[in-house]
XYZ file of C-alpha atoms in Angstrom:
716
model
C 98.909 105.628 131.893
C 100.698 101.924 131.865
C 103.262 102.266 135.212
C 106.084 100.127 133.246
C 106.576 103.128 130.572
C 107.591 105.874 130.720
C 105.565 109.105 130.741
C 105.598 110.104 126.912
C 106.428 107.124 125.565
C 104.504 105.319 122.615
C 101.942 102.673 123.807
C 102.780 99.092 122.524
C 100.078 98.451 120.588
C 100.005 102.333 118.442
C 101.250 102.164 114.710
C 104.495 104.288 115.541
C 105.206 101.886 118.124
C 104.748 98.983 115.800
C 106.683 101.273 113.195
C 109.270 101.121 115.506
C 109.819 97.677 116.451
C 110.045 97.019 112.601
C 113.182 99.271 112.591
C 114.699 97.442 115.333
C 114.170 94.555 113.455
C 115.776 95.840 110.590
C 119.251 97.375 112.222
C 119.329 93.788 113.853
C 119.453 92.163 110.728
C 121.334 94.730 109.068
C 123.960 94.286 111.904
C 123.768 90.463 111.171
C 124.507 90.838 107.956
C 127.099 93.774 107.655
C 129.470 92.079 110.323
C 128.584 88.145 108.362
C 127.518 87.087 111.784
C 125.300 84.094 112.777
C 122.816 86.221 115.059
C 122.467 89.629 116.512
C 120.908 90.016 120.460
C 119.701 93.982 121.466
C 119.752 95.341 125.029
C 118.154 97.978 126.795
C 120.092 99.471 129.757
C 117.745 100.659 132.370
C 120.008 103.012 134.740
C 117.664 103.300 138.319
C 118.343 99.365 138.030
C 121.742 98.485 136.264
C 120.462 96.162 134.129
C 120.248 95.377 130.378
C 117.055 93.595 129.397
C 116.928 91.682 125.958
C 114.352 93.447 123.928
C 114.836 91.593 120.178
C 117.154 89.301 118.612
C 117.832 87.888 115.243
C 119.123 84.590 114.268
C 119.339 83.106 117.304
C 117.063 80.604 119.609
C 114.917 82.398 121.901
C 115.996 79.520 124.661
C 119.528 80.098 123.467
C 119.601 83.451 124.460
C 118.012 82.773 127.992
C 121.560 83.484 129.603
C 121.696 87.018 128.309
C 118.065 87.334 129.185
C 118.824 90.121 131.916
C 122.714 90.931 132.909
C 123.838 93.626 135.393
C 126.212 96.313 134.852
C 129.544 94.826 136.294
C 128.798 91.171 134.360
C 131.830 90.210 132.278
C 129.225 89.484 129.248
C 130.569 91.302 126.039
C 127.049 93.703 126.270
C 127.832 94.915 129.574
C 131.664 95.623 129.217
C 130.120 98.080 126.134
C 127.659 99.423 128.327
C 130.293 100.187 130.836
C 133.375 100.914 128.629
C 131.910 102.789 126.196
C 133.719 101.499 123.635
C 133.471 98.388 120.878
C 134.000 95.401 122.481
C 135.595 91.682 120.868
C 135.079 88.963 122.868
C 136.273 84.706 121.632
C 134.329 82.131 122.955
C 130.458 81.000 122.732
C 129.210 82.800 125.564
C 125.884 81.395 124.670
C 126.098 78.167 123.475
C 125.310 78.461 119.585
C 128.336 77.459 118.013
C 129.796 81.033 117.688
C 133.530 81.985 117.444
C 133.124 84.998 119.307
C 130.876 88.335 119.850
C 131.425 92.098 119.116
C 129.380 94.299 120.711
C 128.843 98.082 120.868
C 127.055 100.588 123.447
C 124.250 102.429 122.055
C 124.560 106.155 122.840
C 121.945 107.671 122.888
C 120.165 111.687 123.542
C 120.698 111.575 127.208
C 124.261 108.889 127.225
C 124.241 105.247 127.254
C 121.114 103.424 126.438
C 121.848 99.611 125.994
C 124.015 97.541 123.970
C 123.893 95.632 119.965
C 125.648 92.392 120.114
C 126.312 90.189 116.979
C 127.927 86.609 117.224
C 130.894 85.834 114.735
C 130.041 82.688 112.961
C 133.597 80.204 113.326
C 136.608 80.161 110.172
C 135.801 84.298 109.264
C 138.196 85.588 111.326
C 137.246 89.471 113.694
C 135.172 91.614 111.476
C 137.558 94.573 109.271
C 137.215 98.286 109.633
C 134.362 98.366 107.546
C 132.135 96.055 108.642
C 132.738 98.158 112.379
C 132.371 101.197 110.861
C 128.747 100.134 109.437
C 128.066 98.641 113.036
C 128.659 101.864 114.631
C 126.432 103.265 111.962
C 123.571 100.885 112.850
C 124.413 101.509 116.532
C 123.578 104.672 115.942
C 120.560 104.486 114.302
C 119.475 101.881 116.861
C 119.772 104.078 119.986
C 117.946 106.426 118.106
C 114.937 103.873 117.687
C 115.372 103.313 121.874
C 115.086 107.112 122.601
C 111.900 107.130 120.577
C 110.482 104.272 122.131
C 111.533 105.631 125.508
C 109.489 108.492 124.870
C 112.385 110.683 124.818
C 111.680 114.227 122.818
C 113.564 115.133 119.478
C 116.832 116.924 120.232
C 116.794 120.897 119.876
C 120.280 121.051 119.042
C 121.601 118.433 116.654
C 124.521 116.243 118.534
C 127.489 115.786 116.663
C 126.977 113.326 114.232
C 122.819 113.193 114.423
C 122.665 114.283 111.065
C 124.909 111.655 110.260
C 122.487 109.452 111.725
C 119.795 110.244 110.313
C 120.796 110.339 106.708
C 121.888 106.468 107.568
C 118.799 105.851 108.556
C 117.018 106.884 105.651
C 119.014 105.205 102.991
C 119.585 102.306 105.108
C 114.930 102.219 105.045
C 115.358 102.671 101.596
C 117.762 100.018 100.412
C 115.828 97.521 102.783
C 112.592 98.115 99.941
C 115.123 97.949 97.248
C 114.725 95.213 94.503
C 116.395 95.224 91.751
C 119.896 96.814 90.539
C 117.964 100.099 89.581
C 115.966 100.660 92.437
C 119.726 101.100 94.817
C 120.860 103.407 92.024
C 117.775 105.402 92.792
C 118.157 105.423 96.468
C 122.153 106.574 95.909
C 121.144 109.200 94.148
C 118.496 110.248 96.226
C 120.613 109.809 99.996
C 124.577 110.006 99.057
C 124.295 112.427 95.402
C 122.801 114.995 96.860
C 123.466 115.414 100.653
C 127.122 115.435 99.813
C 126.532 118.073 97.340
C 127.958 115.548 94.755
C 127.896 116.686 90.945
C 127.701 112.933 89.456
C 127.745 109.921 90.001
C 128.750 106.723 88.886
C 127.634 102.833 90.493
C 129.440 99.659 88.672
C 128.979 96.134 89.524
C 132.487 93.939 89.059
C 132.244 90.497 87.671
C 134.390 88.610 85.163
C 137.370 90.749 85.661
C 135.544 93.913 84.384
C 133.917 96.922 86.013
C 130.441 96.994 84.297
C 128.058 100.101 84.808
C 124.809 99.829 86.099
C 123.831 103.495 86.676
C 125.183 106.674 86.607
C 123.843 110.774 87.267
C 125.670 113.462 86.071
C 128.110 112.088 82.697
C 127.233 111.666 78.973
C 127.417 108.630 77.849
C 130.032 109.359 74.949
C 132.175 110.810 78.068
C 131.315 107.617 80.090
C 132.415 104.565 77.082
C 135.884 105.568 77.430
C 136.469 104.100 80.519
C 134.638 100.955 79.729
C 136.997 97.421 79.296
C 138.862 95.419 81.417
C 140.369 96.248 84.458
C 143.776 97.689 84.589
C 146.875 98.459 87.025
C 147.176 102.112 87.213
C 143.075 102.704 87.413
C 141.773 104.213 90.611
C 138.788 101.781 90.742
C 141.379 98.743 90.351
C 143.290 100.011 93.659
C 139.313 100.444 95.352
C 138.751 96.913 94.838
C 141.889 95.233 95.350
C 142.349 96.882 98.965
C 138.356 97.343 99.424
C 139.477 100.694 100.754
C 137.946 104.331 99.596
C 139.841 106.479 97.661
C 139.485 110.475 98.184
C 140.458 112.495 95.419
C 140.504 116.375 96.425
C 141.950 117.586 92.795
C 142.654 116.961 89.716
C 146.214 117.614 91.305
C 145.945 115.094 93.415
C 144.686 112.129 91.025
C 147.947 113.252 88.853
C 150.333 112.477 91.728
C 149.040 109.317 91.904
C 147.583 108.339 88.825
C 148.867 110.074 85.796
C 147.820 107.302 83.129
C 144.556 108.235 83.699
C 143.947 111.619 84.692
C 144.438 113.083 80.601
C 140.836 110.980 80.229
C 139.667 112.206 83.100
C 139.473 115.786 82.255
C 139.075 115.354 78.493
C 135.942 115.590 76.682
C 132.736 117.094 77.844
C 132.339 115.704 81.512
C 135.525 116.900 83.720
C 135.459 116.940 87.175
C 137.663 118.315 89.826
C 136.897 115.537 92.683
C 136.369 111.867 93.290
C 135.162 109.690 96.152
C 136.418 106.469 94.696
C 134.091 103.892 97.258
C 134.554 100.485 97.251
C 131.278 98.076 97.392
C 131.354 95.080 99.923
C 128.937 92.245 100.366
C 129.994 89.075 102.521
C 133.767 90.178 103.100
C 134.193 90.561 98.774
C 134.122 93.698 96.747
C 131.316 93.492 94.388
C 131.519 96.741 91.920
C 132.383 100.209 93.251
C 130.644 103.844 93.213
C 132.238 106.674 92.248
C 131.333 110.578 93.558
C 132.170 113.492 91.473
C 132.464 117.042 91.771
C 132.695 120.249 89.650
C 135.257 121.722 91.944
C 137.816 120.418 94.229
C 136.744 119.656 97.795
C 138.060 118.485 100.775
C 137.118 115.335 101.859
C 136.856 116.283 106.635
C 137.448 112.743 108.350
C 133.337 112.734 109.415
C 132.905 112.650 105.171
C 135.156 109.835 104.692
C 133.515 107.868 107.792
C 130.000 108.803 106.810
C 130.637 107.569 103.015
C 132.715 104.646 104.104
C 129.815 103.001 105.887
C 127.645 104.099 102.922
C 129.231 102.366 100.791
C 128.708 98.581 102.917
C 125.025 99.280 102.790
C 124.873 100.209 99.456
C 127.312 96.733 98.330
C 124.856 94.430 100.784
C 121.931 95.974 98.581
C 123.853 95.667 95.568
C 124.585 92.505 96.178
C 120.950 90.637 97.173
C 119.633 93.169 93.984
C 121.922 91.230 91.925
C 120.653 87.653 92.243
C 117.025 89.071 92.672
C 117.801 90.200 89.212
C 119.725 87.266 87.718
C 116.660 84.855 89.450
C 113.926 87.383 87.680
C 115.915 87.567 84.542
C 116.438 83.502 84.431
C 112.640 83.548 85.232
C 111.588 85.796 83.097
C 113.545 84.029 79.933
C 112.283 80.809 81.228
C 108.525 82.282 80.380
C 109.015 83.931 77.364
C 110.471 80.976 76.135
C 107.427 79.335 77.140
C 104.969 81.913 75.702
C 104.121 81.558 72.154
C 106.553 83.721 70.260
C 103.650 84.741 67.276
C 100.022 84.049 67.653
C 98.954 82.373 63.777
C 96.377 83.989 61.728
C 93.804 81.652 61.095
C 90.443 81.805 58.562
C 88.024 82.298 61.905
C 90.211 84.489 64.201
C 93.230 86.817 64.254
C 94.269 87.605 67.444
C 97.222 89.915 69.119
C 98.067 89.384 72.741
C 100.408 91.358 75.514
C 102.360 89.764 78.361
C 103.275 92.317 81.211
C 105.335 91.000 83.778
C 105.408 92.698 86.868
C 107.137 96.103 87.286
C 107.552 95.457 91.193
C 107.592 92.021 93.245
C 110.135 89.685 94.042
C 109.362 86.942 90.596
C 107.537 86.611 87.737
C 104.276 84.923 87.489
C 102.633 82.265 86.091
C 100.336 83.578 82.907
C 100.054 82.405 79.954
C 97.880 82.885 76.659
C 97.603 80.868 72.899
C 95.303 80.566 70.242
C 95.049 76.881 68.831
C 93.838 75.947 65.510
C 90.680 73.126 65.504
C 89.104 71.705 62.701
C 86.675 72.808 60.747
C 88.146 76.112 60.894
C 87.769 76.339 65.412
C 89.770 78.062 67.288
C 90.545 77.663 70.668
C 91.358 80.789 72.731
C 93.252 79.665 75.876
C 94.745 81.872 78.877
C 95.718 80.969 82.534
C 97.375 82.096 85.559
C 99.376 79.919 88.035
C 99.097 81.029 91.492
C 102.015 81.873 93.073
C 105.179 83.368 91.175
C 108.638 82.321 90.518
C 111.076 79.887 87.732
C 108.820 76.883 89.932
C 105.601 78.387 88.600
C 107.082 79.942 85.321
C 107.882 76.061 85.031
C 104.038 74.631 85.707
C 102.666 77.713 83.557
C 104.812 75.989 80.430
C 103.972 72.281 81.320
C 100.258 73.319 81.419
C 100.411 75.287 78.797
C 101.566 72.042 76.813
C 98.955 70.016 78.102
C 96.065 72.353 76.716
C 97.836 72.364 73.243
C 97.736 68.541 73.659
C 93.804 68.043 74.663
C 93.131 70.320 71.874
C 94.245 68.453 69.420
C 92.388 65.573 70.893
C 88.662 68.038 70.321
C 87.722 67.911 73.576
C 85.373 70.229 74.590
C 85.780 72.850 77.062
C 84.544 71.394 80.198
C 86.452 67.697 79.298
C 89.389 69.573 78.532
C 89.624 71.625 82.100
C 88.130 68.065 83.411
C 91.904 66.755 82.690
C 93.788 69.947 83.555
C 92.563 69.712 86.446
C 93.654 66.430 87.612
C 97.164 66.980 86.113
C 97.260 70.399 88.897
C 96.357 67.879 91.769
C 99.141 65.764 90.846
C 101.720 68.421 91.529
C 100.472 69.265 95.028
C 98.527 70.627 97.610
C 99.923 73.856 97.038
C 99.861 74.201 93.434
C 96.551 76.084 91.626
C 95.697 77.675 88.803
C 93.065 79.660 87.131
C 92.014 79.250 82.815
C 89.383 80.150 80.618
C 89.129 77.818 77.385
C 87.084 79.016 75.085
C 86.132 78.036 71.274
C 85.126 79.680 67.980
C 83.296 78.261 65.634
C 83.274 80.245 62.285
C 80.354 77.860 60.906
C 78.184 77.889 63.585
C 78.872 81.407 64.485
C 78.981 80.652 68.466
C 82.190 80.875 71.668
C 81.652 77.865 73.428
C 84.069 78.177 77.026
C 84.477 76.947 80.756
C 85.833 78.587 83.666
C 88.423 77.313 86.386
C 88.350 80.560 88.582
C 89.658 82.162 86.267
C 88.031 86.567 85.339
C 84.711 86.533 82.589
C 85.384 86.775 78.883
C 84.618 90.165 77.490
C 82.489 90.269 73.965
C 82.626 93.314 72.090
C 79.665 92.857 69.363
C 80.420 94.674 65.576
C 77.198 97.219 66.535
C 79.386 98.416 69.904
C 77.484 96.735 72.891
C 79.968 95.313 74.730
C 79.166 92.105 77.158
C 80.625 90.148 79.720
C 78.049 87.303 80.895
C 77.653 87.267 84.402
C 78.030 83.881 85.211
C 79.592 81.330 88.217
C 83.082 80.476 87.857
C 84.003 76.957 88.773
C 86.698 76.830 91.305
C 90.634 76.906 89.997
C 92.108 73.751 88.780
C 93.472 72.238 91.351
C 90.469 72.741 93.902
C 87.950 72.382 91.832
C 85.823 68.937 91.517
C 84.538 68.078 87.850
C 82.075 68.698 85.972
C 83.309 72.141 84.911
C 79.867 73.914 83.811
C 79.745 74.885 79.838
C 78.207 78.147 78.374
C 77.921 78.873 74.817
C 76.092 82.297 73.301
C 75.858 83.692 69.930
C 78.735 85.247 68.221
C 77.953 87.563 65.574
C 80.596 87.980 62.632
C 83.167 90.185 63.132
C 82.707 90.098 66.745
C 86.155 90.504 69.191
C 86.858 88.682 71.847
C 88.644 89.581 75.191
C 90.506 87.631 77.437
C 92.670 88.549 80.680
C 94.328 87.573 83.465
C 93.347 89.440 86.898
C 96.394 91.183 86.907
C 95.227 93.374 84.123
C 92.314 94.213 86.240
C 93.268 93.740 89.253
C 95.273 96.033 91.940
C 95.928 97.089 95.379
C 93.476 100.538 93.925
C 90.811 97.785 92.772
C 89.361 95.059 93.330
C 88.061 92.467 90.314
C 84.806 93.199 89.438
C 85.973 97.306 89.495
C 88.642 96.403 87.133
C 86.055 93.963 84.862
C 83.952 97.258 84.452
C 86.881 99.683 83.753
C 87.926 97.436 80.830
C 83.988 97.530 79.669
C 84.596 101.376 79.845
C 87.620 100.783 77.702
C 86.383 98.576 75.187
C 82.948 100.455 74.772
C 85.312 103.512 74.100
C 88.266 101.881 71.886
C 87.396 98.512 70.145
C 84.471 99.629 67.756
C 85.867 101.601 64.928
C 83.475 99.232 61.672
C 86.888 100.815 59.614
C 89.477 99.305 61.543
C 87.937 95.776 61.492
C 87.141 95.058 57.606
C 88.051 91.592 57.519
C 88.987 91.825 53.854
C 92.609 91.724 55.206
C 94.141 89.706 57.844
C 97.473 92.318 58.192
C 95.007 95.173 59.157
C 92.788 93.479 61.367
C 95.856 92.114 63.327
C 97.327 96.268 63.420
C 93.561 96.974 64.459
C 94.095 94.125 67.002
C 97.544 95.162 68.704
C 96.703 98.821 68.751
C 93.471 97.914 70.657
C 95.434 95.753 73.342
C 97.961 98.771 73.334
C 95.264 100.801 74.208
C 93.853 99.089 77.248
C 97.167 97.930 78.409
C 97.923 101.837 79.176
C 94.522 102.270 80.663
C 94.191 100.305 83.054
C 98.153 99.678 84.039
C 99.237 103.572 83.582
C 101.955 103.179 85.914
C 103.553 99.023 84.736
C 106.605 100.027 86.877
C 104.547 99.637 90.438
C 101.635 97.175 89.502
C 102.621 93.671 91.657
C 101.604 91.124 89.631
C 102.013 89.515 85.808
C 99.598 90.129 83.365
C 98.301 88.392 80.075
C 95.965 90.061 77.583
C 94.677 88.165 74.424
C 92.285 89.533 71.776
C 91.100 88.073 69.084
C 88.342 89.103 65.761
C 86.070 86.248 64.709
C 85.500 86.135 60.904
C 82.303 83.542 60.423
C 82.605 81.609 57.256
C 80.985 82.418 54.259
C 77.197 80.052 53.739
C 79.087 79.797 50.023
C 82.046 77.455 51.694
C 79.716 75.990 53.589
C 78.205 72.694 52.057
C 75.888 69.977 54.117
C 74.192 67.238 52.818
C 72.369 63.963 54.536
C 73.357 60.601 53.962
C 70.790 57.377 53.192
C 71.321 54.553 56.478
C 72.459 52.449 54.105
C 75.465 50.803 51.891
C 74.151 53.044 48.836
C 75.662 56.121 51.285
C 79.100 55.934 49.917
C 78.344 56.075 46.471
C 76.164 58.746 47.117
C 78.655 61.071 49.304
C 81.154 60.387 46.244
C 78.302 62.212 43.922
C 78.126 64.965 46.280
C 81.603 65.559 46.912
C 82.700 65.598 43.147
C 79.247 67.775 42.246
C 80.424 70.842 45.175
C 84.242 70.734 44.372
C 83.481 71.629 40.769
C 80.801 74.486 41.733
C 84.475 75.440 43.685
C 86.483 74.893 40.783
C 88.802 72.184 42.696
C 88.097 69.357 40.577
C 91.961 68.778 40.755
C 91.096 67.506 44.440
C 87.821 65.630 43.191
C 89.660 61.797 43.386
C 91.080 62.030 46.414
C 87.857 63.757 48.017
C 85.947 60.566 46.752
C 88.415 58.078 47.691
C 88.558 59.719 51.593
C 84.688 60.136 51.951
C 84.285 56.525 51.201
C 86.506 55.268 53.485
C 85.204 57.468 56.194
C 81.713 56.547 55.095
C 82.147 53.056 55.000
C 83.929 53.307 58.635
C 80.134 54.108 59.399
C 78.561 51.800 57.916
C 80.694 48.924 58.892
C 81.595 50.194 62.581
C 78.765 53.255 63.503
C 75.071 53.795 63.234
C 73.046 56.113 61.690
C 72.120 58.936 61.412
C 74.556 60.349 58.612
C 75.422 63.624 57.435
C 78.008 64.695 54.891
C 79.751 68.291 55.349
C 82.264 69.775 53.424
C 84.017 73.196 54.358
C 86.322 75.787 51.785
C 88.928 77.651 53.698
C 92.559 77.464 53.302
C 91.812 74.186 53.888
C 89.494 71.884 52.406
C 87.262 70.369 55.028
C 85.405 66.984 54.675
C 83.229 66.032 57.274
C 81.339 62.588 58.299
C 79.077 62.723 61.174
C 77.435 59.479 62.332
C 75.369 58.499 65.689
C 78.145 56.260 67.121
C 80.646 57.423 70.396
C 82.665 55.101 69.458
C 86.492 55.862 69.053
C 87.998 55.383 65.425
C 91.333 54.117 65.648
C 94.358 52.538 63.111
C 95.083 49.345 62.765
C 97.975 47.804 62.127
C 96.895 45.404 59.286
C 99.441 42.335 58.320
C 99.493 41.729 54.269
C 96.930 38.555 54.601
C 94.486 40.422 56.462
C 90.982 40.959 54.221
C 90.130 45.062 55.910
C 91.998 47.728 58.349
C 93.845 49.712 56.042
C 90.704 52.367 55.673
C 92.102 54.722 58.242
C 95.548 54.117 57.194
C 94.480 55.402 53.415
C 92.609 58.351 55.511
C 96.159 59.308 56.974
C 97.743 59.040 53.904
C 95.478 61.224 51.560
C 94.621 63.691 54.421
C 96.863 66.242 55.357
C 95.576 65.383 58.961
C 92.484 63.803 60.393
C 90.357 63.405 63.373
C 87.738 62.930 65.173
C 85.120 65.078 67.776
C 82.300 64.328 70.160
C 79.456 65.971 70.418
C 76.252 65.214 72.952
C 74.655 62.855 70.317
C 77.339 61.635 67.900
C 80.449 62.181 66.256
C 82.460 63.779 63.745
C 85.363 62.151 61.662
C 87.549 64.346 59.220
C 90.040 65.201 57.059
C 91.641 68.286 55.816
C 93.695 68.568 52.510
C 95.622 71.345 50.922
C 94.529 73.831 48.449
C 96.767 74.381 45.766
C 96.590 78.033 45.281
C 93.833 78.613 48.032
C 93.694 82.052 48.194
C 92.719 82.129 44.526
C 89.894 79.741 44.431
C 87.598 81.252 46.678
C 85.376 83.383 46.144
C 85.088 86.953 47.193
C 83.044 87.375 50.277
C 80.153 89.590 50.621
């Protein structure tokens, strides 16, 4: 047994001792905040030596606190005076050289007498603590004394001491409020620790802003009854006086209410929820009223002095927690608005894929995250599917997410391959600073080649659901996250049957405190295996029906993997796309001779194919476009050349050649004999561009098809 520890005391390394230390640290923070001070000190008293020993500090440098590290009982320092006199002591001056205006110290009274002192250093210019702050400090002191008693190994009280039940309730409420994050968390804490212990039948918590009270929570009242009290504050109302004076009002009967506030008594007593007694409690934080809490009773009730003191103390605790929660809710709402504005409002329904997505902000936690998703149309009916996650939480991360999503769309418009795109994105994240990292999955589905090509940067792998019910998640070695990776990134490609599903998600969907990422991925595979493959669900004949099926599947996956959204601590994003291959009848591919005859041959092929498709109206324009594209290859590129036409919502004309040179529009003058080819291409097409393969490039154009849906041959 340690000779310096009383018999029966907890070992310093025990879990209970750790919990007690955290409780004492919380008590010091509450004391500092409640009084509006700049720091707090906790002394333990040893009756054997008659000395006070400093055991914990908050907001005070250890070196600055050294003069009070050990005090004699007879010294004039505020902690010694409070212990010796047994009452709260206020002393002016800066006893520790910290710039404090003074010190308020309160004795800690345990089961068998004094056990120490709690002191708070005051901020200059704030004045002395008011009655509410001092009452709150006494409540914290009672809690702290009980903590010191337990730490000293003293047995629990067989008979409750005066105020012991009050102290226990204060401890319970304080501990719950310390964990409260949102305003609704605070409301639930009041309902749990104030409503029932005081036998109340109803409760209203309101915040005060812009000259009016706004309800944030209630218990025991129907909504239609409370609406009569909404609106701006007027004189002659209990809550108005409570906010003005910052003092509680206790109404023990309707007669007492009528005597003080006749104008509102009828309104209170009429309706489906009449009450007979009330406690109107101001919620004070940082010296100002931030709201009002009202406890109500179905029968008249007498409020004892202990009840009034206890409820006043509780209101001080709730006021501080409410103000903190309001600031959190405000920042959280702004971050969510920012993130929602940066995410796509709707996803495009493309010939190659119909997608649905879900973004789920964390149910608990300090701030929003940086999860994002996107669906980007590419040339030749290809579709880019993107999902990413900026590491960390907050407005900065949400803004970074928006920058990365914009960068991905810009790079995707350049028709970059997945590995090249992530390489450029990695450079962007690296420039943001050493503390910025992000994960990303960029996949491209090709409805002509019926393949999916993707690259990973520290992200969970994609999941593929084939039409026959096979669920597949290829095992690959992901590259490190963006900002920590060294390109090149690996490229993964696999064939994808027509009608397959591509499922992408962030780690918030599959990973939690109860399971790791591998377990979550396995659960996702099981859920998709049970729910995803229903042939009648994804027919491909109706995009609206396809969308409903994919959206329902998103909801099923979320419900199965995140059944308790309120307890999650990370954001989650889910993107599911139903892919559709381009029918062979809508694809025409031809080889071209590697000589000047190629342009004429290309015009003949275009004219013949468009006639077969019933698109003769586009023949003249398309012939002119293909002539310019082929002529550009003959002048600046090299063979072999190939022509491909794709009929979808648009008519796509592609010319392939073996050169990797980049085509660009020149600004030709009036006297130039050439250089206007690509200007003409840009003027005649809906859009145009170039993309690069491993050993070739493709220059492509798109044209709108008049009444395109009617020109399409039925799928077989």
